mmCIF file of C-alpha atoms in Angstrom:
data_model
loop_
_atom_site.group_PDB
_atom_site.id
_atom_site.type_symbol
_atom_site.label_atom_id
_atom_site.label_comp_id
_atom_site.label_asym_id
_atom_site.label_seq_id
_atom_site.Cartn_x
_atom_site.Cartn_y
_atom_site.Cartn_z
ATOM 1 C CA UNK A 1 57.203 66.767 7.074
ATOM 2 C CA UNK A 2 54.379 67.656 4.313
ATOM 3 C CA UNK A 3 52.881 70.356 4.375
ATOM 4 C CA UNK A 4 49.170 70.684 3.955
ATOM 5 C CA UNK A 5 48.065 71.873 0.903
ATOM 6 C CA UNK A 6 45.099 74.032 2.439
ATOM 7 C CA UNK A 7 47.881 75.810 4.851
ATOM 8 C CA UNK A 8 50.130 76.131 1.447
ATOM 9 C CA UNK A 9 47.440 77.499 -0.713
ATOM 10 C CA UNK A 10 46.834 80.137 1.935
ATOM 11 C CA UNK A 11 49.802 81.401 2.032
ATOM 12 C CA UNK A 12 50.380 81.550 -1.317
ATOM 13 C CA UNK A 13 47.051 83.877 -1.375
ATOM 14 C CA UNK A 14 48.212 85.962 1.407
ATOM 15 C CA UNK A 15 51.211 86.777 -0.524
ATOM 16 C CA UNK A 16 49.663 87.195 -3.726
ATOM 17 C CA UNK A 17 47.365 89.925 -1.737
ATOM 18 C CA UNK A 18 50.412 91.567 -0.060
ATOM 19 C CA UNK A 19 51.910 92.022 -3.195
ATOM 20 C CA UNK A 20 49.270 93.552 -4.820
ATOM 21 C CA UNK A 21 48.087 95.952 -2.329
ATOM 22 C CA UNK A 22 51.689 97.339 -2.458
ATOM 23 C CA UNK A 23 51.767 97.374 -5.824
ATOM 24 C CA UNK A 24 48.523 99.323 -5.869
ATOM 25 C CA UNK A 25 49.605 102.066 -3.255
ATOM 26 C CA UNK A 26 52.895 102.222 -5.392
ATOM 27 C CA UNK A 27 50.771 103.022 -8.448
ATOM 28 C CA UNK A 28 48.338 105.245 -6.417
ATOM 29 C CA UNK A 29 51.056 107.847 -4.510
ATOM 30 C CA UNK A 30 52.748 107.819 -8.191
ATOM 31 C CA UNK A 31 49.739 108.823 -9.612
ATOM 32 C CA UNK A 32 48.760 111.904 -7.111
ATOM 33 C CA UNK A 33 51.913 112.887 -7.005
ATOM 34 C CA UNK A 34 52.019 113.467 -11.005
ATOM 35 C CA UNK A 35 48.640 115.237 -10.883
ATOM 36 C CA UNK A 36 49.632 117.824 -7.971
ATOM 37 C CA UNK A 37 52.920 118.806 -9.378
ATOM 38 C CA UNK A 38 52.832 122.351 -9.388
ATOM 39 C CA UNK A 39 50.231 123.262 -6.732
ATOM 40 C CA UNK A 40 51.522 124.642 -3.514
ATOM 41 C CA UNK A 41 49.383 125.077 -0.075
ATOM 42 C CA UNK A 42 48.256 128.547 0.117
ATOM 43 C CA UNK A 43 50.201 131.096 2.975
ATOM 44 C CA UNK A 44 47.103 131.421 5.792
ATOM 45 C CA UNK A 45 49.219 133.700 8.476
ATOM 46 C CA UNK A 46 48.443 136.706 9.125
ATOM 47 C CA UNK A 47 51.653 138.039 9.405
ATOM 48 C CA UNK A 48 52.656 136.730 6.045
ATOM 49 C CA UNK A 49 49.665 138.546 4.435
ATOM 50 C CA UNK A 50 50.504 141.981 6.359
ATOM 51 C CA UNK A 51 54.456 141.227 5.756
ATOM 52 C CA UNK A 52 53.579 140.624 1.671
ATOM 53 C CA UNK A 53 51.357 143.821 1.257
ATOM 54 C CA UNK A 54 53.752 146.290 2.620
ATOM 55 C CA UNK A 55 56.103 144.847 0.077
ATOM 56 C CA UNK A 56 53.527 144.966 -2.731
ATOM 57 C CA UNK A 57 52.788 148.484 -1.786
ATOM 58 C CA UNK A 58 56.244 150.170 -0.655
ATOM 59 C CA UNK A 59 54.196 153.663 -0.130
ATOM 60 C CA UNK A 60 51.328 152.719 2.138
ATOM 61 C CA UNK A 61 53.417 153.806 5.342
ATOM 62 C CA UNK A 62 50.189 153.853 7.559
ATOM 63 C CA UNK A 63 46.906 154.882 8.247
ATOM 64 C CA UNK A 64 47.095 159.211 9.127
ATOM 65 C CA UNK A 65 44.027 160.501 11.061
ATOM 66 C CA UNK A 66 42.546 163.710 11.023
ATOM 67 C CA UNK A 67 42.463 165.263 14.164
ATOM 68 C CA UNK A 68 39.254 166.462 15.957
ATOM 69 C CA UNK A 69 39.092 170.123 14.631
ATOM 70 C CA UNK A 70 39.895 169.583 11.018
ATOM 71 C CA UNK A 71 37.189 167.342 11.587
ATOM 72 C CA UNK A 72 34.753 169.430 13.185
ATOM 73 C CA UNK A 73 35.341 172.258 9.770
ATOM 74 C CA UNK A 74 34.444 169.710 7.635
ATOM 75 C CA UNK A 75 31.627 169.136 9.549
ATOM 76 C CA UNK A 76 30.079 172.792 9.603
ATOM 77 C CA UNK A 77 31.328 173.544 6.262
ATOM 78 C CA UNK A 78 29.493 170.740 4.855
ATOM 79 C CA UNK A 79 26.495 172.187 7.440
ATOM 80 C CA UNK A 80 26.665 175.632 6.030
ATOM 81 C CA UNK A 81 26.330 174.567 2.485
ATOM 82 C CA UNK A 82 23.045 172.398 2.833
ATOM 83 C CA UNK A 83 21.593 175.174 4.676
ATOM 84 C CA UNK A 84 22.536 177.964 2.309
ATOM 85 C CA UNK A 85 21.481 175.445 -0.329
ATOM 86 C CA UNK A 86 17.961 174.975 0.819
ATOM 87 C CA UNK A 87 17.505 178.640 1.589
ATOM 88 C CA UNK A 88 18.234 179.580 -2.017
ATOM 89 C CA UNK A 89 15.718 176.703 -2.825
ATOM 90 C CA UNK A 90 12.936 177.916 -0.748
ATOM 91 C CA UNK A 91 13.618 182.110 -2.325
ATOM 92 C CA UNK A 92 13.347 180.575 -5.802
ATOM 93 C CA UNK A 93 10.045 178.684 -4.804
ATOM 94 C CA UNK A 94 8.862 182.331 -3.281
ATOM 95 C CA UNK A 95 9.668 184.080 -6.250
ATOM 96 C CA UNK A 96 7.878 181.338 -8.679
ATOM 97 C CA UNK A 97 4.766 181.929 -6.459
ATOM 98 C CA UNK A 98 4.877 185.950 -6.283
ATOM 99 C CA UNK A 99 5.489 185.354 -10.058
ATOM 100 C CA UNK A 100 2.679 183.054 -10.774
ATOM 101 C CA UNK A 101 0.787 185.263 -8.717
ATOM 102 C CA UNK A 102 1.115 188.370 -10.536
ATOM 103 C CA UNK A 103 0.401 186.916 -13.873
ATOM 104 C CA UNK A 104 -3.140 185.273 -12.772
ATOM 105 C CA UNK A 105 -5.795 187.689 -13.797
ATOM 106 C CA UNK A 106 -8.259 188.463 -10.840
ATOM 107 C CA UNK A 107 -11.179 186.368 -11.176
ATOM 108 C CA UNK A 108 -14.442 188.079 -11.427
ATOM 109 C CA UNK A 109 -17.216 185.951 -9.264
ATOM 110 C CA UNK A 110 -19.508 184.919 -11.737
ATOM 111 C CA UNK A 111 -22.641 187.243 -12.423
ATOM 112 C CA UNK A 112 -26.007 185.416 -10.805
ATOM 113 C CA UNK A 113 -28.427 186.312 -13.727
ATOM 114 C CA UNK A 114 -31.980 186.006 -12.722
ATOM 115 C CA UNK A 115 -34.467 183.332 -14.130
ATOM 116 C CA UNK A 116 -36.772 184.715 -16.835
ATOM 117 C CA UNK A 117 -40.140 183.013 -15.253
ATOM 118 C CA UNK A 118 -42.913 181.911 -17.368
ATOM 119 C CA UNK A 119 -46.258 183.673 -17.246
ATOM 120 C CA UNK A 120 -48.377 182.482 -14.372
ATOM 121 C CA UNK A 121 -45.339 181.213 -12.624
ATOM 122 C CA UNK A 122 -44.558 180.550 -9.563
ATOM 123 C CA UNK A 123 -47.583 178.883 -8.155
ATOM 124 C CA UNK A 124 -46.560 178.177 -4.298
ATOM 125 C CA UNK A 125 -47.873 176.678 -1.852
ATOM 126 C CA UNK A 126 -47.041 176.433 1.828
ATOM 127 C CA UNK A 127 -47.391 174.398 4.972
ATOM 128 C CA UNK A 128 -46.046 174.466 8.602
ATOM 129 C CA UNK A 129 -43.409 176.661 7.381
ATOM 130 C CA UNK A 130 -42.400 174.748 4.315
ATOM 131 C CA UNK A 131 -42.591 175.872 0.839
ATOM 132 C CA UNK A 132 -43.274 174.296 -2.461
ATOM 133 C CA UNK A 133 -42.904 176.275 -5.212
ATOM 134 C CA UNK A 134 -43.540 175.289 -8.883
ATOM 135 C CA UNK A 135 -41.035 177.753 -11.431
ATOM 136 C CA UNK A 136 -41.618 176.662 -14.804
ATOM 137 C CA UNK A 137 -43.421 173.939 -17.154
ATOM 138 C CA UNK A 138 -41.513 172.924 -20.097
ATOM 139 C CA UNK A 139 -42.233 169.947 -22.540
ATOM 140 C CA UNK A 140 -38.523 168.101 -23.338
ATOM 141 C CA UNK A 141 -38.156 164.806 -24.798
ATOM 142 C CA UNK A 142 -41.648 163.160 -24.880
ATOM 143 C CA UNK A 143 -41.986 164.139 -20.726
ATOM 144 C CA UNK A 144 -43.243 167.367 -19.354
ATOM 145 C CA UNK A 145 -41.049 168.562 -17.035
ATOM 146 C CA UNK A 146 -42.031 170.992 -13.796
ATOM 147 C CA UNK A 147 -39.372 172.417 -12.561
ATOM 148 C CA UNK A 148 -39.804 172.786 -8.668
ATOM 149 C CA UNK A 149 -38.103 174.461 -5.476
ATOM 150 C CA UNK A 150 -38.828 173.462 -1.870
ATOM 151 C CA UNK A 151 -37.606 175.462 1.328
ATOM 152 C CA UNK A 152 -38.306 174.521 4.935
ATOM 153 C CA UNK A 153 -38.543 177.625 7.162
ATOM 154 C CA UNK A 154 -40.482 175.802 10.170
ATOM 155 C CA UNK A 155 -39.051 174.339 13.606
ATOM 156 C CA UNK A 156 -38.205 170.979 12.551
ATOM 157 C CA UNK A 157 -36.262 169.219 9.744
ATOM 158 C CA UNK A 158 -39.387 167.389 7.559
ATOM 159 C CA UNK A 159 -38.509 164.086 5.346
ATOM 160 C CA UNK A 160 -40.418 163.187 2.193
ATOM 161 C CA UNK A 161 -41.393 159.865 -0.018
ATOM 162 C CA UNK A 162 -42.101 161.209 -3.754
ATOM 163 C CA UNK A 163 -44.175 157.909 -3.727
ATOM 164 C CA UNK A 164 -46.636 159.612 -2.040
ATOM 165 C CA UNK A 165 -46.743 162.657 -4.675
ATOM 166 C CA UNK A 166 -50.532 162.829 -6.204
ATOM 167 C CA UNK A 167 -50.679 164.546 -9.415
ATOM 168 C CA UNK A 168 -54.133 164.594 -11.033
ATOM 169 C CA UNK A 169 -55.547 166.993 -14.376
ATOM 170 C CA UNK A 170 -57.665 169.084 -14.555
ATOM 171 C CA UNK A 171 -60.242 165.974 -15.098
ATOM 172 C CA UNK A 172 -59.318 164.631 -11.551
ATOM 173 C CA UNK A 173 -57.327 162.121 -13.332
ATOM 174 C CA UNK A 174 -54.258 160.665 -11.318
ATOM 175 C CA UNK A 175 -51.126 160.698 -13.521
ATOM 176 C CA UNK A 176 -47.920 158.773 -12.784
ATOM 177 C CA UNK A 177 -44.697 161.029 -12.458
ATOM 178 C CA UNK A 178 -41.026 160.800 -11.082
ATOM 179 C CA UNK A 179 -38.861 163.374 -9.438
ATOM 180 C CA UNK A 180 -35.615 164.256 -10.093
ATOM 181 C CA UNK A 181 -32.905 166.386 -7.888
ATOM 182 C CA UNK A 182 -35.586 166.678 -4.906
ATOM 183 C CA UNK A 183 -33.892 166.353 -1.351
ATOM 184 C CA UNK A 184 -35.331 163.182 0.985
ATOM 185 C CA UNK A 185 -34.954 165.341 3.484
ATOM 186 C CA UNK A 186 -35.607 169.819 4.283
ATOM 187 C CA UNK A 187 -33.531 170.622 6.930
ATOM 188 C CA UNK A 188 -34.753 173.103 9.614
ATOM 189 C CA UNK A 189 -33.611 177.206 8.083
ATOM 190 C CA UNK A 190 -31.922 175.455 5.309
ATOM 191 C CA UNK A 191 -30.962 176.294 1.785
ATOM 192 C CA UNK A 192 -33.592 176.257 -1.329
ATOM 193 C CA UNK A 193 -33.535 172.924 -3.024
ATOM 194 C CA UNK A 194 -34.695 172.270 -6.659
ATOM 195 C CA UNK A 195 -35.719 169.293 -8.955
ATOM 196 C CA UNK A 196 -37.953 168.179 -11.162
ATOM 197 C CA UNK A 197 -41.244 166.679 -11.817
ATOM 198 C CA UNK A 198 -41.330 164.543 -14.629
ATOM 199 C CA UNK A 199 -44.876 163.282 -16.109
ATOM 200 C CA UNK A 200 -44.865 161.851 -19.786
ATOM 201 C CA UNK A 201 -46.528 163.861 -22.360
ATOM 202 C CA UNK A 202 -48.839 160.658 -23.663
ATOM 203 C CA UNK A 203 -50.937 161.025 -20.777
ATOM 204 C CA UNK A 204 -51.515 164.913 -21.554
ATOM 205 C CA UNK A 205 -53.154 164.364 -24.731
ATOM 206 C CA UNK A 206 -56.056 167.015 -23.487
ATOM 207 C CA UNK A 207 -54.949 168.050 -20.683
ATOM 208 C CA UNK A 208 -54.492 171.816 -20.081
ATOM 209 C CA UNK A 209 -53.645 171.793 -16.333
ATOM 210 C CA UNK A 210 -52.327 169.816 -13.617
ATOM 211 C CA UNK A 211 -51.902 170.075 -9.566
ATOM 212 C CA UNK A 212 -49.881 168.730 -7.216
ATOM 213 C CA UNK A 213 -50.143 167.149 -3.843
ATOM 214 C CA UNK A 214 -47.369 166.134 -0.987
ATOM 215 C CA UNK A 215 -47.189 165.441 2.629
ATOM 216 C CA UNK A 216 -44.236 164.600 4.895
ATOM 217 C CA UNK A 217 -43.311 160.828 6.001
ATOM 218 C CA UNK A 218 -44.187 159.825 8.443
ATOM 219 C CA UNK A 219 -46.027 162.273 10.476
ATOM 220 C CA UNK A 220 -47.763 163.174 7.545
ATOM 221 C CA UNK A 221 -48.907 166.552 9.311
ATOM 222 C CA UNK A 222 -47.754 168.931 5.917
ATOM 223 C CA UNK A 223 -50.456 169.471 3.210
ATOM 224 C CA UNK A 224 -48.481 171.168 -0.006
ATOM 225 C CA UNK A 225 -50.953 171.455 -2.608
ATOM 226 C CA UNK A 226 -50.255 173.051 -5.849
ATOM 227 C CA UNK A 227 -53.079 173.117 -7.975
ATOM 228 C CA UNK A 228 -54.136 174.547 -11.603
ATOM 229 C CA UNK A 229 -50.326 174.115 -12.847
ATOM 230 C CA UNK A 230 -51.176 175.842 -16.672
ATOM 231 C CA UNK A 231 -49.309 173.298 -18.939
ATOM 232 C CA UNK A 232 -50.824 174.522 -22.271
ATOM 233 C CA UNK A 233 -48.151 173.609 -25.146
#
């Protein structure tokens, strides 16, 4: 019999493929066996681990516990010596402060000297219980400055607008000021406030005296006129 040729030519392939896949597994086991010589699987047991370290360490017999009272004087020893510690702390801090103490000097309230006033001064005037009081005139800095005190004695708090202070000269001129320091509001028994009242000195050219005029906001039932305010330089 003759044999095909397509039958022959695959068997000559099969072999040719069995041949080399052996001869490349041959190569391949060679191969990673040559690159792992040397290299051993590491020991995972437990026991091994336990068995090796009492043989690395021939002295470590055991684990020794402390029994309950040793325990409890460590305890309060330790106790003892944070609380003798802090107490020494807190005595030093006393004696700093009795020490700091002693060398401060009294201090002497300061003396309240009183104002020398100018002659003429105060002009007041008062309304409803409330007082406006004018101290001194003073020219500083191209202004003229009126230095003023207000005090509210009545039975109600009173608010003010300095918007609504007039002053006029002695002509019956009205001159533009601004205040300074004086409150927006005089409570009822309340302290004495003081401020200023600043008018420029280029619209006193001959002036000799000025007056002042101011109501509350907005009942507008105070009247606080200060008039004939000498201003004479």
């Amino acid at each position: 019999m003759k044999l095909n040729s397509t039958v022959l030519l695959t068997l000559i392939l099969l072999t040719l493929m069995l041949g080399a896949g052996s001869v490349s597994a041959f190569l391949g086991f060679n191969l990673g066996s040559s690159a792992l010589k040397g290299i051993t699987t590491p020991d995972g047991r437990p026991a091994t681990k336990f068995a090796s370290n009492k043989t690395n360490n021939p002295q470590q017999t055991g684990v020794t516990l402390l029994k309950e009272q040793e325990i409890l004087k460590i305890v309060k020893a330790r106790i003892e010596g944070k609380t003798k510690a802090a107490r020494s702390e807190n005595l030093e801090e006393d004696d700093e402060e009795t020490n700091s103490s002693k060398q401060k000097p009294e201090e002497k309230p300061p003396e309240v000297t009183e104002e020398k006033l100018q002659p003429g001064f105060p002009i007041t005037a008062q309304s409803e219980g409330v007082t406006l009081s004018v101290q001194s005139a003073r020219y500083s800095g191209g202004d003229l400055l009126l230095k003023v005190k207000m005090q509210n004695k009545g039975t109600d708090s009173v608010r003010f607008l300095y918007s609504f202070l007039d002053v006029t000269d002695d002509k019956g001129r009205t001159l533009s000021a601004s205040t300074e320091g004086l409150p927006a509001e005089l409570p009822l028994n309340g302290p004495t406030f003081s401020g200023t009242v600043s008018i420029p000195t280029a619209l006193l050219d001959d002036v000799k005296k000025v007056s002042l005029a101011l109501t509350d906001y907005p009942a507008q039932k105070l009247k606080l006129e200060v008039s004939d305010i000498p201003i004479d330089r």
